[in-house]
GROMACS .gro file of C-alpha atoms in nm:
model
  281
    1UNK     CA    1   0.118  -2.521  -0.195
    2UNK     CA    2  -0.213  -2.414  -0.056
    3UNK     CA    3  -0.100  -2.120   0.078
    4UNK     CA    4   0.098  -2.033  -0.266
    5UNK     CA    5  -0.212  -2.061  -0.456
    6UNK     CA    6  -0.432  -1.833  -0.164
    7UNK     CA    7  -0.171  -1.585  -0.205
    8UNK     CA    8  -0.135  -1.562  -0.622
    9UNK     CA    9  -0.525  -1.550  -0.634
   10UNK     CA   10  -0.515  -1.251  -0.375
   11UNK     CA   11  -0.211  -1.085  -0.555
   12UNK     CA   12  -0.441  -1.127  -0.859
   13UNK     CA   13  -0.762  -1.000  -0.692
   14UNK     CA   14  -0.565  -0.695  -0.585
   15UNK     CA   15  -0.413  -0.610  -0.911
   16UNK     CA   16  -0.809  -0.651  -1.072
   17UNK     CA   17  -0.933  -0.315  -0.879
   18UNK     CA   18  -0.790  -0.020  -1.088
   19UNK     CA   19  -1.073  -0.086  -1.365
   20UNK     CA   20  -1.328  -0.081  -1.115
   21UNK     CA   21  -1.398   0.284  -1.107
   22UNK     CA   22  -1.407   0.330  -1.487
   23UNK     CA   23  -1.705   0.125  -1.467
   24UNK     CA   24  -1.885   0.411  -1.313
   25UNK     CA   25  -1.988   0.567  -1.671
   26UNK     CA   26  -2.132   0.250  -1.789
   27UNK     CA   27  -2.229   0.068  -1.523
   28UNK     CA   28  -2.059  -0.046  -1.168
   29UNK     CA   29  -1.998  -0.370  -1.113
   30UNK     CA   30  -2.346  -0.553  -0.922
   31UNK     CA   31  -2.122  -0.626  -0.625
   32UNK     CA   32  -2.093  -0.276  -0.510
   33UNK     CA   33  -2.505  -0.238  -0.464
   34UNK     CA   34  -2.561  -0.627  -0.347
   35UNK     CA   35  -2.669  -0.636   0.024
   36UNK     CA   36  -2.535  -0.885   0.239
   37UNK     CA   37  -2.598  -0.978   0.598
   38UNK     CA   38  -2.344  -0.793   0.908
   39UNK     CA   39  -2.082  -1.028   0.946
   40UNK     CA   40  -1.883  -1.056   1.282
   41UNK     CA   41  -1.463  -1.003   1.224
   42UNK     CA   42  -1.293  -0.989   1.544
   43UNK     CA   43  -1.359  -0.826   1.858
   44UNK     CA   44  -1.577  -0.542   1.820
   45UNK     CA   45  -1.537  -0.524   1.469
   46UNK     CA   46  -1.860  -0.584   1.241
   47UNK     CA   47  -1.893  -0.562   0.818
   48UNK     CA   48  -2.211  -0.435   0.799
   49UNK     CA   49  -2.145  -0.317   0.398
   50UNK     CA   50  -2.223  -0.490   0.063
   51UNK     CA   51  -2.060  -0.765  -0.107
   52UNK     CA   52  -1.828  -0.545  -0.309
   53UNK     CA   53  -1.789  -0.230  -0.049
   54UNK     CA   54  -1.648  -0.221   0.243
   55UNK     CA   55  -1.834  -0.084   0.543
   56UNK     CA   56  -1.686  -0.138   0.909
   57UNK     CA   57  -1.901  -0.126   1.266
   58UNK     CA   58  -1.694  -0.080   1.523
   59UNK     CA   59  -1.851  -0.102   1.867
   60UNK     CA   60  -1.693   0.083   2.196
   61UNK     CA   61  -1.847   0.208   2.549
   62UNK     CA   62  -1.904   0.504   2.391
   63UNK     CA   63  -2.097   0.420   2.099
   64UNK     CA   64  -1.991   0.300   1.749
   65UNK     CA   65  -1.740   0.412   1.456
   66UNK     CA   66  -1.836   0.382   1.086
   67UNK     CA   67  -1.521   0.340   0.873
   68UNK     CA   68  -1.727   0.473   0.512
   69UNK     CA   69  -2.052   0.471   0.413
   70UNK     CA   70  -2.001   0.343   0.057
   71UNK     CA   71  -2.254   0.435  -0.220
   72UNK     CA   72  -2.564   0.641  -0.185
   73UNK     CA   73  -2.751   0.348  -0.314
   74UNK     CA   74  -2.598   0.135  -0.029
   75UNK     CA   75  -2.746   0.326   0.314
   76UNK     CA   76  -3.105   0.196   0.383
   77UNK     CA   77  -2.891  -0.146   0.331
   78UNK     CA   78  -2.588  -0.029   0.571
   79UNK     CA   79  -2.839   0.126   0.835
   80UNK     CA   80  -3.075  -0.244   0.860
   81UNK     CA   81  -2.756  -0.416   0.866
   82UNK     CA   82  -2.639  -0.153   1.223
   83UNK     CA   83  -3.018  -0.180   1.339
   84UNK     CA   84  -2.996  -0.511   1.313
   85UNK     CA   85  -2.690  -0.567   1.564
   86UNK     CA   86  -2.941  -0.425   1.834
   87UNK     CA   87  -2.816  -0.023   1.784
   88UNK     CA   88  -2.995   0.278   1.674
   89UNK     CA   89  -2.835   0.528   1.410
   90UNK     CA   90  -2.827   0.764   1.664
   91UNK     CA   91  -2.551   0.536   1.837
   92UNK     CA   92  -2.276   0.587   1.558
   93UNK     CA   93  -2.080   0.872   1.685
   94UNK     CA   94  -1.821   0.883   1.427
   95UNK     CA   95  -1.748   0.810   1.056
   96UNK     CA   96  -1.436   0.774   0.949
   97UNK     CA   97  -1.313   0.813   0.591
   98UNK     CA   98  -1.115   0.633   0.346
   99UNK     CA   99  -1.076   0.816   0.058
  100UNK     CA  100  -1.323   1.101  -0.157
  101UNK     CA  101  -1.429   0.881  -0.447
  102UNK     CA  102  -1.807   0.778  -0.487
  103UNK     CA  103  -1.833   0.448  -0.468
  104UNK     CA  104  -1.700   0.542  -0.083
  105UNK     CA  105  -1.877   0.829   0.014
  106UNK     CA  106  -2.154   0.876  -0.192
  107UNK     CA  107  -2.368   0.720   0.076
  108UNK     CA  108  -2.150   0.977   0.329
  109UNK     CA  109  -2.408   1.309   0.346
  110UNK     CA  110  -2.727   1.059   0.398
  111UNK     CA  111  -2.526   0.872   0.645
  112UNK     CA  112  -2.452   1.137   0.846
  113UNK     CA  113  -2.816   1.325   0.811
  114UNK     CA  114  -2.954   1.010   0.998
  115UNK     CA  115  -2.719   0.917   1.259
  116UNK     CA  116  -2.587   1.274   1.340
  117UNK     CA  117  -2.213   1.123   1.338
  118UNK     CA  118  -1.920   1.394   1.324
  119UNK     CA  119  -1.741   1.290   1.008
  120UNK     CA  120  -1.378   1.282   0.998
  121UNK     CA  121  -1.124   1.249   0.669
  122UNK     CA  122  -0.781   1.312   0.543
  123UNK     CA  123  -0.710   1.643   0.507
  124UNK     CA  124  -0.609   1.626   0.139
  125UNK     CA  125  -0.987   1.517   0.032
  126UNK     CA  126  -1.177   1.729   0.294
  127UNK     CA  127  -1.198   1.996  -0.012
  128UNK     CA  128  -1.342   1.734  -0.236
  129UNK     CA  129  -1.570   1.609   0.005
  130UNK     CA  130  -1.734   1.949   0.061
  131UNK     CA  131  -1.770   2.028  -0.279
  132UNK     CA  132  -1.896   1.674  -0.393
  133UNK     CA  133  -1.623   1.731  -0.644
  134UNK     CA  134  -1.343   1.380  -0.653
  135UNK     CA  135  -1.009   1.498  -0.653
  136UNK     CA  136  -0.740   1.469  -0.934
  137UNK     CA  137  -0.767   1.379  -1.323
  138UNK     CA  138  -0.875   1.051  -1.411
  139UNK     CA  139  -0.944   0.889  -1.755
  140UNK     CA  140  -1.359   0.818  -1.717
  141UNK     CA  141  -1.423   1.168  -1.620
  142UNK     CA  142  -1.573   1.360  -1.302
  143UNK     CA  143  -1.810   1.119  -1.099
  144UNK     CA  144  -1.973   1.374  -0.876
  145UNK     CA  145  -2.140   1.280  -0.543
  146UNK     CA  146  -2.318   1.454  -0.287
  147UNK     CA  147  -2.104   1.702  -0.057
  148UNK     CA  148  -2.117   1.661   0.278
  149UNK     CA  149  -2.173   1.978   0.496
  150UNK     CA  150  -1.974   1.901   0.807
  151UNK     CA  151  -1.690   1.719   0.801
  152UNK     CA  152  -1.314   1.750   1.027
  153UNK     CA  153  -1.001   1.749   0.897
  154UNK     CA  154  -0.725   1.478   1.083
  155UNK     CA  155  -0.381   1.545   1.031
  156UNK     CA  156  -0.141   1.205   0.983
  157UNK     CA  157  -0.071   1.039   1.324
  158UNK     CA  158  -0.351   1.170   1.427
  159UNK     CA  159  -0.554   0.969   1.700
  160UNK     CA  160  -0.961   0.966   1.727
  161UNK     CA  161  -1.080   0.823   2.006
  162UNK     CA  162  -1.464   0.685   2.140
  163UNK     CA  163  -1.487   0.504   2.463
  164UNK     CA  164  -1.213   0.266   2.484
  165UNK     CA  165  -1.105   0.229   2.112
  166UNK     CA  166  -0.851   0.457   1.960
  167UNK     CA  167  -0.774   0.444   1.591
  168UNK     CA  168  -0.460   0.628   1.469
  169UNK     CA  169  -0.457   0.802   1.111
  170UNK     CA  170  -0.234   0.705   0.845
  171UNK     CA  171  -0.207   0.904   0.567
  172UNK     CA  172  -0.157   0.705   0.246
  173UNK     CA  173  -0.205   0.924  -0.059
  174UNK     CA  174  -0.178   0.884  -0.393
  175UNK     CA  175  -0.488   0.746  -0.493
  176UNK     CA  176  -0.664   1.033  -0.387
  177UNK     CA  177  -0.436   1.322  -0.159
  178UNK     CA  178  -0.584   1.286   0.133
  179UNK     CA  179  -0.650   0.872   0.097
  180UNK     CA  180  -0.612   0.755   0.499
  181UNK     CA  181  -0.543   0.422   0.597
  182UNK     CA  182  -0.712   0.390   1.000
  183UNK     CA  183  -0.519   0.171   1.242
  184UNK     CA  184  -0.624   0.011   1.586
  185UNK     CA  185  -0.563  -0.240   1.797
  186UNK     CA  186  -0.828  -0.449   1.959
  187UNK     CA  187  -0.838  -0.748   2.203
  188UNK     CA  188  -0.999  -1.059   2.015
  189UNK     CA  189  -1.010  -1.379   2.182
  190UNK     CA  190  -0.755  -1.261   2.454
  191UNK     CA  191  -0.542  -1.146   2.204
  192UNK     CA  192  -0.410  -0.800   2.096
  193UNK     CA  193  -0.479  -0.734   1.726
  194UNK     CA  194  -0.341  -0.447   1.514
  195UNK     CA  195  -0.650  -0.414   1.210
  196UNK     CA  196  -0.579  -0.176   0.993
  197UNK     CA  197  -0.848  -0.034   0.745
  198UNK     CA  198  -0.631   0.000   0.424
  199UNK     CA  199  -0.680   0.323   0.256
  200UNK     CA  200  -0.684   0.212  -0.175
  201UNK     CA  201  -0.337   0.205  -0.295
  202UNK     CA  202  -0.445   0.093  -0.663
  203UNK     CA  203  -0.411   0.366  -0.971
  204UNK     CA  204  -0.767   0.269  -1.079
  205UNK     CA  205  -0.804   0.501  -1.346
  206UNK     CA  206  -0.582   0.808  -1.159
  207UNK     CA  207  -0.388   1.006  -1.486
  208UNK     CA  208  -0.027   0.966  -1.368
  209UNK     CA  209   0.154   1.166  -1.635
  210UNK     CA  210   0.001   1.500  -1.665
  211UNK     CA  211  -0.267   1.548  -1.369
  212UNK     CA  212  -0.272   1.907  -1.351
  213UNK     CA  213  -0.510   1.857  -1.012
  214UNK     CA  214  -0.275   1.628  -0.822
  215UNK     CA  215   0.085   1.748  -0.962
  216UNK     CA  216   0.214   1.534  -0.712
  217UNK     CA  217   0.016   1.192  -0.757
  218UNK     CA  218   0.365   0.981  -0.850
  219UNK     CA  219   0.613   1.094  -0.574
  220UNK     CA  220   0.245   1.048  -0.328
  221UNK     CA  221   0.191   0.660  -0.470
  222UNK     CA  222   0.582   0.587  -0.371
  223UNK     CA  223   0.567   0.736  -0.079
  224UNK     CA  224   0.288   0.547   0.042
  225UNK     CA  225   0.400   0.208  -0.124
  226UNK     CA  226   0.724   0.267   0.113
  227UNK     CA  227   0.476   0.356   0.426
  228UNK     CA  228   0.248   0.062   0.387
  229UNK     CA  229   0.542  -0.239   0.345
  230UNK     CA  230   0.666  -0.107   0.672
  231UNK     CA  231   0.309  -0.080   0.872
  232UNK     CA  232   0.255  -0.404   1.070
  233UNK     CA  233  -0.080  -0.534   1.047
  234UNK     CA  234  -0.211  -0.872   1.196
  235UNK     CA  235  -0.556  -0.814   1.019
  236UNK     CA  236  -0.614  -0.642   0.703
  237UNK     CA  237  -0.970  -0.501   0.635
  238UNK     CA  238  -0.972  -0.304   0.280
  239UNK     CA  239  -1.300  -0.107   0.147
  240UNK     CA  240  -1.289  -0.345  -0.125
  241UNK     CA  241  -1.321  -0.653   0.047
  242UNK     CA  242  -1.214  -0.891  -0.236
  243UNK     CA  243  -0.851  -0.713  -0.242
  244UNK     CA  244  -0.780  -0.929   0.093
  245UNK     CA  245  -1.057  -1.219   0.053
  246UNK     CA  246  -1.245  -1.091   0.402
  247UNK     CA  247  -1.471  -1.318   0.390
  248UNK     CA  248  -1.327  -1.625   0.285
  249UNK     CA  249  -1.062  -1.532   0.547
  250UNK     CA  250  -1.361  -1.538   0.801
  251UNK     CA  251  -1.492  -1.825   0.719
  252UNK     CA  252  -1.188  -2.007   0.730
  253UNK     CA  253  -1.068  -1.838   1.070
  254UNK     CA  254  -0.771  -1.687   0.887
  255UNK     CA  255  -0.770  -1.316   0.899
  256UNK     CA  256  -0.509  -1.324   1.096
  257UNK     CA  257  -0.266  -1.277   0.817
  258UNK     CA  258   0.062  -1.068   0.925
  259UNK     CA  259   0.214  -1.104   0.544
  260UNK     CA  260  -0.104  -0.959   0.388
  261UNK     CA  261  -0.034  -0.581   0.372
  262UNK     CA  262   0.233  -0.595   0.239
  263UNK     CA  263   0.206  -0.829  -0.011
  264UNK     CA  264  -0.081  -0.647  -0.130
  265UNK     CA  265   0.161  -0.322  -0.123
  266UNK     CA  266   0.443  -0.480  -0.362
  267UNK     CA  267   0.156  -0.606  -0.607
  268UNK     CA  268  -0.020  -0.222  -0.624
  269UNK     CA  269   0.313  -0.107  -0.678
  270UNK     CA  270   0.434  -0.320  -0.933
  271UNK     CA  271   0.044  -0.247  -1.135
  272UNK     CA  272   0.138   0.121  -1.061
  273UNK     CA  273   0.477   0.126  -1.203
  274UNK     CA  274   0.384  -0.084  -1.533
  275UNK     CA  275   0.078   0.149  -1.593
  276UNK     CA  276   0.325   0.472  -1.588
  277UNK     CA  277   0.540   0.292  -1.820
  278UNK     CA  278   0.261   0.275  -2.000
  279UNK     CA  279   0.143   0.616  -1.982
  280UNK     CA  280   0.469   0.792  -2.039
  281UNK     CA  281   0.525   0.589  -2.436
   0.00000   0.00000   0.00000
């Protein structure tokens, strides 16, 4: 029963995200901008962001990977939470990106200003990103955010590697075109573990019917509902942490949770179907 109730609340958590953005016009919610101390995962994995965006340290013998940078208000608190773990800025070597909406890469220009990281990102966004311009229609407007001058385009399948960790790109569009879902597989406690870093699969605000930007935003969702139910993870870190309960799950020793993904697929796609219904009376 206990594990019933974990997994409604999740289900429920997940299907809570698509309003998040529309709070941008009148406020986000305090989550997003409240620090919180790094917190330990698995292996060399580290969440070093705030309570309500995800930020992921990832260290290798080569240096560390950033998996976002969140919102611009969020770096001085990102960079004390790295320093803090013993590294300098100067040690991330690469930042790897979700997805071109603000409350992800607002922070992303600043970030990589101070630690000189190559920054790497879907294909489908890397447009938006250099323009500071979010891709697609949505219904609260254009939420504009600094443009990042250098940033590399990685094509799906692609593999990045630092040291000895390799992380293999996913693409998972839809929510934005070139939304990328990172995998990798790390040794924690003797044990192989596939992570994967799940790219946003929720319509949060995204105009399905009629999005002269992103003609192709419906058969993209589908496509990556299909993708994700078949992707094995053992751990599932999101950028919005409450959409798989990281830190309960790390309190409680349980992120090791092979069911997650894709129970957290069928719920985003159910929420995406009902809201095109919606759209299309």
């Amino acid at each position: 029963m206990r594990t019933v109730r974990a997994t409604i609340a999740l289900l429920a958590a997940a299907l809570a995200l698509p309003a998040a953005p529309a709070l941008a016009a009148s406020g986000d919610p305090p989550a997003w901008t409240q620090p919180r101390p790094p917190l330990h995962l698995l292996g060399p994995i580290t969440y070093v962001g705030t309570r309500g965006l995800g930020a992921y340290l990832i260290r290798t013998s080569e240096g560390a990977i950033l998996v976002d940078a969140t919102m611009a208000e969020n770096v001085p608190a990102i960079e004390r939470n790295i320093r803090s773990l013993g590294l300098k800025l100067s040690d991330v070597k690469l930042i790897l990106v979700s997805h071109a909406h603000f409350d992800h890469v607002g922070g992303l220009e600043r970030m990589r200003r101070d630690t000189g990281a190559r920054v790497l990102a879907g294909r489908g966004d890397v447009a938006a990103l250099r323009s500071g311009t979010p891709p697609g229609v949505t219904d609260y407007g254009v939420h504009r955010f600094p443009a990042v001058a250098r940033v590399s385009p990685v094509a799906d399948g692609e593999r990045v590697r630092l040291g000895d960790v390799t992380l293999r790109a996913v693409a998972t569009p839809g929510h934005t075109p070139g939304c990328t879902t990172w995998v990798t597989r790390v040794v924690d406690h003797g044990r192989v573990r596939q992570v994967v870093f799940a790219g946003s699969m929720t319509v949060a605000g995204n105009r399905l019917v009629g999005n002269r930007r992103y003609p192709a935003i419906v058969r993209d969702y589908r496509a990556t509902f299909d993708r994700i139910e078949r992707l094995r993870a053992d751990v599932v870190l999101p950028m919005h942490p409450e959409a798989a309960d990281v830190f309960a799950r790390a309190r409680a020793g349980t992120l090791v949770a092979p069911r997650l993904l894709g129970d957290m697929a069928r719920a985003a796609r159910a929420d995406f179907e009902r809201t095109l219904r919606a759209e299309k009376r």
